[in-house]
Amino acid sequence: MRDRVALRWRLGGLLFAVLVIVALPYIVTRSGARDALEANARVTHSSEVKSLTYRIAYVTRDGEAAMYRLLGGDDNPQVQLRANRAGKDIPGLLAQLRDMTRDSADQQARIGALGSTVTGRLALTDQAMLRFQHGDIRGAGDALRDSGTLFKMDDLIEGIVQSEDAILLARRNEAKQASFNSSLALSITAAAQILLLAIVVIVSERQISRRLRAEAREGQAVQRSQLIVQAVREPIALLDAKLGTLLVNAAFGELYGLPPTQRKSLALTEIGEGAWRDSALLQRLNDVLLLDRELWDYELIQRTVDGVDRHVVINARRLQQDGGGDPVLLLTVSDVTARALVEQQVKELNRQLEGKVAQVSDVNRELEAFSYSVSHDLRAPLRHIAGFASKLDQHLGEQADEKTRHYIEVISDAARRMALLIEDLLVFSRLGRGALRLQPVDMQSLVEEARVLAESEVHGRRIQWSMAPLPIVIGDENMLRTVWQNLLGNAVKYTGKCEVARIHVDMHRSGNGDYEFVVSDNGAGFDMQYAGKLFGVFQRLHRASEFPGNGIGLANVRRIVLRHGGKVWADAQSGQGARFHFTLPASDLADAFAQERQ
């Protein structure tokens, strides 16, 4: 018997050696062929990159040339199409070029610079087209000349092409090195084949003794595994093809009332005083045995021998015995009674919580509808008050005395203030009802826009602005524009009594990675003991005679920031300025847009 086993091992080793002798040269040869194909593909790829780069330059210059022909009086429709083609084709060509050079960070940087330059030239070309369409031929010509002067792209084109040539040269050197490596690998393979034949003979002899030792260790492992099964606190049973017990551990016997000395095979239906007589479960277990299916997390309520209804989770799978014969069934039981009771309590609490949330949502909707309705319905009588006050002023004319004119002016001013309050209340209501239109938003552009708007409302004031670079975020652009306009507008307003207003916009990342934006000024500030009222509707910390306003702008800011998943707060000292903070969640998509902008 031992001689037969040894013969089988030697024959197997010999076959393996023959396989290696045939397979290794094939693998090395195939690898060399694959490297050659990859080298050709890289050469083609480099040529395509250079061709696409030259095409971008051609399309750009062709559009500018067509524009010059338009300025010269050529009204051919084809010339018009050529002048407009660059703006349509260039973005796609740049995107294709970036995708083809994604494996080279240096090329990506050069293509980014080329994209900026080409975009600048296209912008000036579009400006020239616009001036041409308005009849400003000279201005159009100046714009075209500026595009060539301000945005030179020859060096960028040449840099991309030279870099691609350098990459191609490096790849050719890699191909040569790969060819040398293949030759070296073939030599090493031949030596390894000879060595392998000698090893097979030696190892085959050693395997015989190792197998004998492994069989002895396997017997010991089986004995240890039986001890482990008996020690496990989870009920486990091994059943035969007729669902009779072959082996049960102590936990199984304890749960279903089997004595520790029980060795006789019992039918599963006879165990636990009927706990296993569920017809659906028995059908599932037979399917596991006959169809080689697995039973996972089958939940069942069983009355065990102690008279307690227990929630159990049953798992079962079929095992094939090593020596052949009928398959056996491994059955495990988990007592989840405590967990089921907790889950039932959690479901009840969740049901109650959902009811409370629904009630709160209904109340919020009713409040918003009421606010919108009241604000909308107040407009009509308010227009009547303002209109009839104006008609009364016109009717009285020169007959009105100073007191009468004063009364009419008071009525008109009150009507105007009330109209502004209603308009602000409508805006506040819409901010709570409208759906968010999420998209990438450039916060830098929004701040610049808000700064220009705030400066246009004041004249003759000295304002020093300090603005840090701001990121791209994901949010509703119109709502975030409202946030910046309110914060910067307040900063300008409350620094009105300063000889030189200093307003600073900053941003940093918080501990959890969110963006934190800060708007600070050197204006009037406020007392921190009233900070809790700052973001309420119609709440003001200064008299209207000192600083005009309706007290709803910061309430809008708070509602917008909360709807974006952020938070807002402020800190200040009276007479020493204020700092308004708000956060917005960061996202991978926003970071990706920011990297593309860089």
XYZ file of C-alpha atoms in Angstrom:
598
model
C 0.000 0.000 0.000
C 2.788 2.429 0.873
C 4.615 1.597 -2.369
C 1.471 2.396 -4.320
C 1.077 5.759 -2.560
C 4.742 6.593 -3.192
C 4.352 5.696 -6.862
C 1.393 8.029 -7.167
C 3.344 10.893 -5.613
C 6.305 10.348 -7.915
C 4.071 10.196 -10.972
C 2.323 13.409 -9.880
C 5.632 15.188 -9.389
C 6.849 14.087 -12.802
C 3.684 15.310 -14.491
C 4.025 18.629 -12.683
C 7.627 18.982 -13.871
C 6.596 18.297 -17.469
C 3.833 20.875 -17.127
C 6.290 23.488 -15.857
C 8.725 22.762 -18.673
C 5.993 23.404 -21.234
C 4.081 26.152 -19.472
C 6.872 28.476 -18.319
C 8.370 29.134 -21.801
C 4.848 29.716 -23.099
C 4.094 32.193 -20.333
C 7.370 34.101 -20.854
C 6.884 34.211 -24.639
C 3.307 35.375 -24.261
C 4.404 38.047 -21.812
C 6.980 39.351 -24.306
C 4.372 39.483 -27.061
C 1.987 41.330 -24.755
C 4.715 43.853 -23.886
C 5.332 44.442 -27.603
C 1.646 45.054 -28.218
C 1.501 47.415 -25.257
C 4.526 49.328 -26.592
C 2.833 49.737 -29.996
C -0.342 50.873 -28.283
C 1.613 53.453 -26.293
C 3.254 54.797 -29.460
C -0.176 55.117 -31.064
C -1.543 56.760 -27.909
C 1.270 59.328 -27.896
C 0.634 60.130 -31.571
C -3.068 60.599 -30.833
C -2.270 62.935 -27.927
C -0.009 65.087 -30.110
C -2.567 65.104 -32.925
C -5.342 66.163 -30.554
C -3.109 68.911 -29.099
C -2.373 70.292 -32.562
C -6.078 70.090 -33.405
C -6.974 72.234 -30.387
C -4.464 74.855 -31.561
C -5.786 74.629 -35.122
C -9.466 74.978 -34.166
C -8.640 77.960 -31.909
C -6.630 79.765 -34.553
C -9.119 78.831 -37.297
C -11.905 80.489 -35.306
C -9.785 83.631 -34.851
C -8.881 83.641 -38.556
C -12.543 83.345 -39.473
C -13.279 86.253 -37.135
C -10.645 88.347 -38.937
C -12.337 87.516 -42.237
C -15.675 88.635 -40.821
C -14.072 91.910 -39.751
C -12.727 92.243 -43.274
C -16.237 92.115 -44.682
C -16.504 88.461 -45.702
C -20.162 87.552 -45.100
C -19.867 83.918 -46.236
C -22.029 81.704 -43.936
C -19.214 79.147 -43.778
C -16.916 81.790 -42.306
C -19.568 82.496 -39.657
C -19.731 78.777 -38.832
C -15.925 78.600 -38.536
C -15.915 81.600 -36.198
C -18.435 79.918 -33.899
C -17.016 76.389 -34.136
C -14.149 76.889 -31.715
C -16.433 77.727 -28.791
C -18.429 74.528 -29.424
C -15.588 72.085 -30.166
C -12.786 73.211 -27.834
C -14.372 72.126 -24.464
C -14.953 68.612 -25.790
C -11.441 68.383 -27.265
C -9.885 69.562 -23.975
C -11.942 67.019 -22.019
C -10.830 64.262 -24.409
C -7.189 65.359 -24.062
C -7.410 65.338 -20.236
C -8.919 61.844 -20.323
C -6.154 60.525 -22.607
C -3.385 61.888 -20.328
C -4.985 60.995 -16.996
C -1.976 58.784 -16.120
C 0.442 61.772 -16.239
C 0.139 64.443 -13.551
C 2.610 66.744 -15.383
C 0.617 66.539 -18.611
C -2.582 67.222 -16.680
C -1.009 70.400 -15.300
C 0.125 71.524 -18.774
C -3.294 70.748 -20.265
C -4.901 72.712 -17.418
C -2.729 75.725 -18.331
C -3.562 75.222 -22.016
C -7.263 75.040 -21.154
C -7.072 78.325 -19.254
C -5.206 79.995 -22.141
C -7.577 78.674 -24.808
C -10.564 79.647 -22.683
C -9.161 83.174 -22.415
C -8.687 83.391 -26.181
C -12.187 82.051 -26.777
C -13.591 84.598 -24.325
C -11.887 87.452 -26.211
C -13.025 85.970 -29.539
C -16.603 85.878 -28.231
C -16.169 89.478 -27.068
C -14.948 90.397 -30.554
C -17.976 88.664 -32.109
C -20.294 90.558 -29.773
C -18.667 93.907 -30.634
C -18.774 92.997 -34.326
C -22.475 92.275 -34.093
C -22.968 95.709 -32.475
C -20.994 97.384 -35.248
C -17.865 98.090 -33.201
C -15.335 96.825 -35.784
C -12.379 98.534 -34.133
C -13.226 97.165 -30.697
C -13.608 93.688 -32.184
C -10.184 93.925 -33.788
C -8.625 95.091 -30.520
C -10.181 92.103 -28.705
C -8.754 89.684 -31.279
C -5.292 91.219 -31.036
C -5.455 91.054 -27.244
C -6.270 87.329 -27.422
C -3.009 86.648 -29.225
C -1.028 88.991 -26.986
C -2.438 88.060 -23.578
C -2.988 84.335 -24.095
C -0.029 82.821 -25.931
C -0.388 79.099 -26.385
C 2.510 78.127 -28.697
C 4.849 77.324 -25.794
C 2.115 75.347 -24.041
C 1.397 73.316 -27.197
C 5.097 72.686 -27.705
C 5.516 71.713 -24.037
C 2.736 69.100 -24.236
C 4.156 67.635 -27.454
C 7.730 67.535 -26.118
C 6.555 65.927 -22.886
C 4.654 63.281 -24.850
C 7.796 62.624 -26.942
C 9.784 62.213 -23.729
C 7.183 59.802 -22.371
C 7.304 57.853 -25.621
C 11.108 57.610 -25.416
C 10.898 56.384 -21.841
C 8.319 53.784 -22.828
C 10.569 52.529 -25.633
C 13.382 52.121 -23.122
C 10.985 50.224 -20.887
C 10.117 47.938 -23.801
C 13.814 47.231 -24.387
C 14.265 46.481 -20.715
C 11.217 44.187 -20.812
C 12.700 42.309 -23.786
C 15.948 41.848 -21.883
C 14.021 40.693 -18.856
C 12.136 38.149 -20.991
C 15.397 36.695 -22.290
C 16.781 36.564 -18.789
C 13.567 34.940 -17.576
C 13.858 32.229 -20.229
C 17.376 31.416 -19.069
C 16.316 31.320 -15.465
C 13.318 29.191 -16.415
C 15.529 26.576 -18.053
C 17.670 26.356 -14.935
C 14.576 26.235 -12.761
C 13.149 23.367 -14.799
C 16.224 21.248 -14.195
C 16.183 22.104 -10.516
C 12.475 21.349 -10.313
C 12.920 17.828 -11.619
C 15.424 17.116 -8.851
C 13.187 18.682 -6.215
C 10.153 16.644 -7.279
C 11.972 13.397 -6.638
C 13.140 14.492 -3.189
C 9.879 16.065 -2.127
C 7.791 13.077 -3.184
C 9.665 10.904 -0.714
C 9.188 13.404 2.089
C 5.484 13.769 1.372
C 4.840 10.199 2.376
C 6.089 10.683 5.903
C 4.357 14.059 6.172
C 1.052 12.521 5.143
C 1.268 9.958 7.881
C 1.957 12.641 10.452
C -0.905 14.744 9.063
C -3.337 11.866 9.464
C -2.343 11.516 13.105
C -2.796 15.251 13.666
C -6.166 15.108 11.892
C -7.392 12.491 14.338
C -6.361 14.708 17.214
C -8.045 17.731 15.584
C -11.311 15.793 15.241
C -11.214 14.964 18.922
C -10.522 18.603 19.852
C -13.331 19.840 17.570
C -15.793 17.547 19.342
C -14.712 19.002 22.666
C -15.187 22.536 21.293
C -18.662 21.727 19.960
C -19.675 20.419 23.366
C -18.331 23.551 25.064
C -20.098 26.051 22.753
C -23.091 27.704 24.438
C -25.065 27.878 21.187
C -27.278 24.772 20.661
C -25.854 22.599 17.855
C -27.118 19.305 16.416
C -25.905 16.988 13.639
C -28.768 15.120 11.927
C -28.828 12.200 9.484
C -30.771 11.962 6.216
C -33.968 11.047 8.159
C -33.592 13.983 10.562
C -32.398 11.755 13.380
C -29.748 12.933 15.826
C -26.156 11.898 15.239
C -24.594 14.395 17.635
C -25.983 17.091 19.933
C -23.944 19.358 22.175
C -24.630 20.089 25.811
C -26.384 23.407 25.088
C -28.860 21.703 22.734
C -29.623 18.979 25.272
C -30.075 21.542 28.048
C -32.503 23.667 25.992
C -34.667 20.756 24.839
C -34.455 18.492 27.897
C -32.066 15.763 26.709
C -30.017 14.045 29.442
C -26.204 14.410 29.182
C -25.864 10.600 28.864
C -28.177 10.445 25.821
C -26.373 8.570 23.035
C -29.276 6.943 21.210
C -30.414 8.526 17.949
C -33.751 10.321 18.283
C -36.060 11.697 15.620
C -36.089 15.483 15.643
C -39.875 15.535 16.053
C -39.555 13.595 19.337
C -37.269 16.170 20.958
C -38.460 19.014 23.158
C -42.039 17.796 23.630
C -43.177 18.894 20.171
C -40.942 21.933 19.761
C -39.787 20.616 16.351
C -43.144 19.597 14.857
C -43.611 22.756 12.768
C -44.450 21.413 9.297
C -42.994 24.406 7.422
C -39.682 24.076 9.270
C -39.487 20.320 8.638
C -40.116 20.921 4.931
C -37.296 23.495 4.859
C -34.904 21.074 6.575
C -35.734 18.315 4.070
C -35.104 20.773 1.225
C -31.668 21.503 2.695
C -30.833 17.794 2.695
C -32.313 16.858 -0.681
C -31.707 20.022 -2.749
C -28.497 21.261 -1.059
C -30.111 24.544 -0.065
C -29.172 26.582 2.993
C -31.555 27.753 5.683
C -30.647 31.161 7.083
C -32.198 33.008 10.026
C -35.492 31.117 10.100
C -37.443 32.667 12.978
C -39.764 30.508 15.059
C -41.501 30.587 18.430
C -40.947 27.332 20.339
C -42.326 26.236 23.694
C -39.380 24.468 25.360
C -39.450 21.912 28.186
C -39.394 24.671 30.803
C -42.786 25.887 29.532
C -41.454 29.204 28.174
C -42.249 30.480 24.671
C -38.870 31.359 23.168
C -38.050 33.280 19.997
C -35.363 31.271 18.206
C -33.441 31.734 14.961
C -32.576 28.485 13.143
C -29.794 27.988 10.578
C -29.064 24.754 8.715
C -26.773 23.547 5.950
C -25.904 20.220 4.356
C -22.492 18.632 4.939
C -20.981 15.894 2.789
C -19.022 13.250 4.660
C -15.427 12.620 3.555
C -15.813 8.873 3.164
C -18.948 9.158 1.061
C -22.378 8.044 2.208
C -25.491 10.039 2.852
C -25.144 13.767 3.568
C -25.759 15.092 7.080
C -27.458 18.232 8.335
C -25.768 20.771 10.628
C -28.403 22.564 12.702
C -27.742 25.611 14.918
C -30.243 27.391 17.181
C -29.974 30.929 18.584
C -32.246 32.070 21.421
C -33.206 35.698 20.590
C -36.118 36.089 22.990
C -34.592 39.120 24.715
C -33.732 40.752 21.397
C -37.264 40.176 20.052
C -38.771 41.893 23.091
C -36.406 44.849 22.668
C -37.194 45.110 18.945
C -40.912 45.109 19.747
C -40.403 47.970 22.182
C -38.281 49.859 19.640
C -40.952 49.454 16.954
C -43.579 50.826 19.314
C -41.366 53.810 20.173
C -40.660 54.408 16.485
C -44.381 54.319 15.733
C -45.013 56.903 18.429
C -42.112 59.030 17.189
C -43.397 58.920 13.596
C -46.764 60.147 14.865
C -45.087 63.052 16.674
C -43.002 63.914 13.599
C -46.114 63.883 11.424
C -47.849 66.209 13.885
C -44.898 68.610 13.913
C -44.725 68.554 10.102
C -48.431 69.338 9.847
C -48.039 72.226 12.291
C -45.053 73.608 10.350
C -46.937 73.415 7.069
C -49.930 75.137 8.614
C -47.721 77.891 10.053
C -45.989 78.464 6.713
C -49.312 78.485 4.855
C -50.711 80.917 7.429
C -47.659 83.181 7.132
C -47.861 83.201 3.337
C -51.636 83.775 3.353
C -51.474 86.620 5.878
C -48.613 88.323 4.035
C -50.341 87.913 0.677
C -53.746 89.095 1.917
C -52.227 92.164 3.617
C -50.861 93.495 0.341
C -54.233 94.567 -1.100
C -55.390 96.789 1.811
C -51.873 98.162 2.142
C -51.880 99.211 -1.508
C -55.215 100.933 -0.889
C -53.774 102.840 2.095
C -50.720 103.964 0.131
C -52.781 104.776 -2.959
C -55.447 106.796 -1.192
C -52.801 108.653 0.859
C -51.212 109.689 -2.425
C -54.615 110.667 -3.898
C -55.415 112.665 -0.761
C -52.093 114.523 -1.099
C -52.862 115.298 -4.741
C -56.454 116.290 -3.937
C -55.496 118.749 -1.229
C -52.641 120.177 -3.257
C -51.664 123.631 -2.058
C -54.611 123.732 0.389
C -52.937 121.231 2.768
C -51.170 122.755 5.743
C -47.915 121.469 7.256
C -49.645 119.229 9.797
C -51.798 117.616 7.096
C -48.763 116.995 4.892
C -46.944 115.534 7.887
C -49.808 113.117 8.579
C -49.942 112.048 4.919
C -46.148 111.498 4.873
C -46.358 109.415 8.063
C -49.084 107.242 6.478
C -47.062 106.804 3.261
C -43.835 105.951 5.141
C -45.669 103.447 7.337
C -47.243 101.836 4.265
C -43.843 101.527 2.582
C -42.272 99.979 5.690
C -45.201 97.599 5.992
C -44.817 96.612 2.323
C -41.144 95.824 2.903
C -42.032 93.776 5.969
C -44.608 91.783 3.996
C -42.146 91.202 1.158
C -39.503 89.973 3.621
C -42.091 87.725 5.286
C -43.005 86.216 1.913
C -39.314 85.559 1.196
C -38.947 83.931 4.609
C -41.971 81.720 3.909
C -40.698 80.703 0.451
C -37.306 79.744 1.878
C -39.056 77.183 4.082
C -41.313 75.748 1.371
C -39.229 75.639 -1.800
C -37.246 72.534 -2.787
C -33.456 72.773 -2.769
C -31.873 72.797 -6.245
C -28.510 71.260 -5.389
C -25.593 71.921 -7.711
C -21.910 72.903 -7.497
C -21.749 76.525 -6.285
C -18.631 78.721 -6.488
C -18.668 80.611 -3.198
C -15.900 82.959 -4.411
C -18.145 84.245 -7.208
C -21.122 84.687 -4.877
C -19.038 86.724 -2.416
C -17.694 88.986 -5.171
C -21.229 89.513 -6.452
C -22.531 90.328 -2.956
C -19.605 92.727 -2.339
C -20.330 94.675 -5.536
C -24.027 94.867 -4.623
C -23.282 96.087 -1.078
C -20.864 98.775 -2.315
C -23.371 100.009 -4.907
C -25.822 100.916 -2.132
C -23.375 103.259 -0.350
C -21.417 106.175 -1.776
C -18.460 108.142 -0.497
C -17.455 105.563 2.126
C -14.035 103.967 2.592
C -14.315 100.181 2.844
C -11.313 97.844 3.079
C -12.170 94.305 1.980
C -10.108 91.222 2.843
C -11.293 87.991 1.239
C -9.675 84.576 1.572
C -9.963 81.983 -1.233
C -13.313 80.199 -0.977
C -14.221 76.679 -2.151
C -16.896 75.150 -4.352
C -19.755 73.620 -2.330
C -22.886 71.651 -3.148
C -26.032 73.672 -2.481
C -28.816 75.874 -3.842
C -27.083 78.782 -5.607
C -29.915 81.314 -5.212
C -30.333 80.576 -1.502
C -26.581 80.784 -0.816
C -26.488 84.058 -2.766
C -29.122 85.378 -0.325
C -26.899 84.320 2.621
C -23.879 86.265 1.357
C -25.926 89.313 0.373
C -27.459 89.518 3.850
C -24.169 88.984 5.729
C -22.083 91.382 3.623
C -24.948 93.895 3.463
C -25.169 93.867 7.270
C -21.399 94.270 7.557
C -21.512 97.362 5.316
C -24.571 98.747 7.116
C -23.297 98.348 10.687
C -19.896 99.867 9.837
C -21.618 103.029 8.550
C -20.333 105.097 11.468
C -16.716 103.972 11.043
C -14.260 106.290 9.342
C -12.737 103.271 7.542
C -14.836 100.092 7.409
C -12.845 96.847 7.556
C -14.690 93.722 6.429
C -13.016 90.310 6.313
C -14.295 87.057 4.749
C -12.484 83.880 5.792
C -12.928 80.096 5.547
C -11.386 77.065 7.238
C -12.221 73.399 7.749
C -13.789 72.376 11.054
C -12.824 69.295 13.023
C -15.337 67.066 11.206
C -14.239 68.296 7.760
C -17.097 70.779 7.155
C -16.493 74.234 5.679
C -16.748 77.080 8.211
C -17.209 80.574 6.738
C -16.645 83.745 8.794
C -17.689 87.348 8.016
C -16.182 89.863 10.459
C -16.276 93.653 10.649
C -15.220 96.542 12.891
C -18.702 98.037 13.173
C -21.219 98.595 15.956
C -21.260 94.989 17.227
C -23.837 93.947 19.847
C -24.198 92.724 23.425
C -23.750 88.932 23.583
C -26.484 88.554 26.195
C -28.983 89.244 23.387
C -27.317 86.903 20.860
C -30.149 84.370 21.227
C -32.574 86.826 19.593
C -30.267 87.677 16.717
C -31.571 85.109 14.204
C -35.283 85.430 15.074
C -37.884 86.897 12.742
C -38.212 90.700 13.157
C -35.667 90.678 16.005
C -33.347 93.708 16.100
C -30.629 94.694 18.569
C -30.358 98.318 17.365
C -32.913 101.059 16.889
C -34.231 101.659 13.364
C -33.166 105.298 13.655
C -29.532 104.155 14.047
C -29.468 101.416 11.408
C -32.407 100.797 9.034
C -33.797 97.317 8.441
C -36.665 94.920 9.140
C -34.925 92.314 11.284
C -35.594 89.346 8.967
C -32.354 89.046 6.980
C -30.509 86.951 9.596
C -33.610 84.785 10.058
C -33.396 84.009 6.328
C -29.687 83.208 6.723
C -30.399 80.796 9.560
C -33.210 79.019 7.668
C -31.087 78.600 4.509
C -28.024 77.299 6.379
C -30.116 74.834 8.413
C -31.767 73.510 5.250
C -28.288 72.854 3.834
C -27.346 70.802 6.915
C -25.146 73.464 8.526
C -25.364 75.767 11.528
C -24.954 79.510 12.114
C -23.868 81.611 15.098
C -22.328 84.973 15.915
C -20.041 86.573 18.489
C -19.330 90.250 19.062
C -18.619 93.070 21.487
C -20.508 96.345 21.575
C -18.650 98.975 19.569
C -15.880 96.540 18.528
C -17.409 94.724 15.564
C -19.082 91.371 15.028
C -18.220 87.948 13.546
C -20.847 85.801 11.876
C -20.064 82.101 11.360
C -21.895 79.465 9.336
C -20.959 75.946 8.256
C -21.791 73.831 5.207
C -21.112 70.106 4.807
C -18.207 69.187 2.561
C -18.616 66.503 -0.140
C -16.351 64.525 -2.454
C -18.182 65.952 -5.467
C -17.483 69.533 -4.393
C -13.815 68.690 -3.776
C -13.602 67.200 -7.281
C -14.991 70.405 -8.827
C -12.545 72.466 -6.760
C -9.588 70.403 -8.020
C -10.728 70.849 -11.627
C -10.920 74.618 -11.083
C -7.334 74.599 -9.798
